[in-house]
Amino acid sequence: MKNKFYITTPIYYPSDNLHIGHAYTTVIADALARYHRQIGDDTYFLTGTDEHGQKIQRRAEAAGKTPQQFVDEIVSGIRDLWDLLQISNDDFIRTTESRHEERVQRIFQRLYDQGDIYKSEYEGLYCTPCETFWLERQVVDGKCPDCGREVEKVKEESYFFKLSKYADRLLAHIEAHPEFIQPVSRKNEMINNFIKPGLEDLCVSRTTFSWGIKVPFDPKHVVYVWLDALTNYITALGYPDEPDLFNRYWPADAHLVGKEIVRFHTIIWPIILMALDLPLPKQVYGHGWLVLDGGKMSKSKGNVVDPVVLVDKYGVDAIRYYLLREVPFGADGTYSEDALILRINTDLANDLGNLLHRSLSMIEKFAGGIVPTPHNYEELDEALIQEAKTALAKVMGHMEKLETSDAVSAIFSLVGKANKYIDEAAPWALNKQGKKERLATVLYTMAEVIRITSVLLVPFLVETPERIWQQLGLSGKPTDQLLTEATQWGQFPAGTKVRKGAPIFPRIEVEKEEKTEKKTDQAAPARAEKDETKAEITIDEFAKIDLRVAQVLAAEKVEGADKLLRLTVKLGGEERQIVAGIAKYYSPAELIGKEIVVVANLKPVKLRGVLSQGMLLAASQGDKLAVLTPDRSVGDGAQVR
Ligand code: ME8
């Protein structure tokens, strides 16, 4: 029996073109959908647009267009954006489609008929940009507590939905299902800030503007835009009149949303579903924001980054990679083009691109371009084969928890191990020494680990796996088999002729950047002499340094080097080895279990022949030295900023 997997993104407001923040949610949802298809799940992936409401009506008026004309143009751009990013959604729902409008009317009618919706008068505050009602006690200095903008006074006849009637049931559900609201911090926020202080009945219709779905029994009212929008997750599946898809996929396995709309998805939405006697979604995941220079990117602030421009400049996989990898899911992350370029140059060009390119060059040079038949695997090869298995297990474990960043990081840890394997197996030396059988085994192992890597990359990158496959000379596609089958070792057909092409990720040269850095370097000594501080840097330069918390799993002295300790640390999804010159100050035992701070994106180096993948931070003065540790546990992988 196949499992099913139904995943959704928020339906976005077509009030303006979308930015990189929207692309972030959609690319993550896409990777999860692709992953579930790759493991054989019956997968359904929905996205769409939330087109009604006062905000859109006002935007259209300002643009001198009808609301329908206005949204049609923007929605067409949104569809183009998803095509550009190769989003694999199964459906795209627009709330202005009649299939949706009619179903919303049926739902509204039913809630009214059963007494869950009643007529009264609303007097209160409203934030139009957020399309949210607020109580006096909730606003902060007359401003919306979510977005900080002015709220408006509203007084109008309205229909109300009995949220209060279901509050206890909702609380019981949230408490009985700890996985329902993720991450856990958001669950506590919902309970303590919203549910426990008491849920007021929700105003679910408006009369002071017309751009919305008409209340079927009272057409001077339009349905409140959030009630209209939230139901998209079931109307798109045909609820209530065409139940086939609905029965197959509901309840949703994951609603992916930004943290600012968790409240709508974990309070209003479940209560609508309870009132309709329907099962609740299994999980609502509220991810963090991509921020720019400390502030949230937002259309109204005008500080947005256009994903179309970035894809044109760097390519679809570079952007997808950055979005999936850069920010641990759940946390906020700062977007910067420098960080994007750094990711492209280090991970994609240096690590992955180079692994492929150097391997194919060696297969050409030492084996006439034909992948040889392997002989006996030795310990070194077995260790890499084991790493490939570990990477698969980690990817699967992280994807179950929606941790795309950790999953991608586990794949790149395998890439790193494969590069290290080549350094250690040294095919060039084997060739020189005429060790033909050993050379054949090593070259085969290189080709096979790259094949497996390309299969692991399938959910995340949309062009690269196939391009790698082509250069390896393989027939078929990396998507032809299920993940667990395709990653079994030893399927690379020996005798295959490789087809080395151009590097899959050329390095991005940033002349201007390098010049600025040089200037800074030259200026540094003069200043440093005067006040022993270094030259000023910009926040972007600082942001290039990926400082992370790591946990020390093991520590030992490095033989023949009395100053050095070799630490094995856990960092997000991977284990790393870090060599540090602290043996004079710390015994290995003192360090085990500690959380330390490391520079995670430092180019690996060998110290006394031992590989160091990063550097730990320590403060020193005179003859004192102290390793930096967070003053309370935050878990390995946490960003230090
Ligand atoms: O809220 N960082 O639509 P919306 C990360 N129509 N994600 C971001 C982001 C950022 N800086 N900016 C936007 C709506 N997002 C409603 C939803 S659902 C029934 C109705 C993403 O166009 C994130 O997923 O304002 C956020 O929740 C969503 O876009 C908001 O999109």
PDB file of C-alpha atoms in Angstrom, residues 362-371 443 497-498:
ATOM      1  CA  MET A 362      40.818  10.950 -14.138  1.00  0.00           C
ATOM      2  CA  ILE A 363      38.564   8.333 -15.734  1.00  0.00           C
ATOM      3  CA  GLU A 364      39.553   9.796 -19.098  1.00  0.00           C
ATOM      4  CA  LYS A 365      43.224  10.008 -18.294  1.00  0.00           C
ATOM      5  CA  PHE A 366      43.729   6.708 -16.516  1.00  0.00           C
ATOM      6  CA  ALA A 367      41.047   4.500 -18.086  1.00  0.00           C
ATOM      7  CA  GLY A 368      40.446   5.880 -21.579  1.00  0.00           C
ATOM      8  CA  GLY A 369      37.123   7.385 -20.508  1.00  0.00           C
ATOM      9  CA  ILE A 370      35.586   3.987 -19.678  1.00  0.00           C
ATOM     10  CA  VAL A 371      34.353   3.313 -16.136  1.00  0.00           C
ATOM     11  CA  LEU A 443      37.736   4.966 -10.365  1.00  0.00           C
ATOM     12  CA  LYS A 497      31.891   5.635 -21.579  1.00  0.00           C
ATOM     13  CA  VAL A 498      31.776   8.930 -19.720  1.00  0.00           C
TER      14      VAL A 498
END
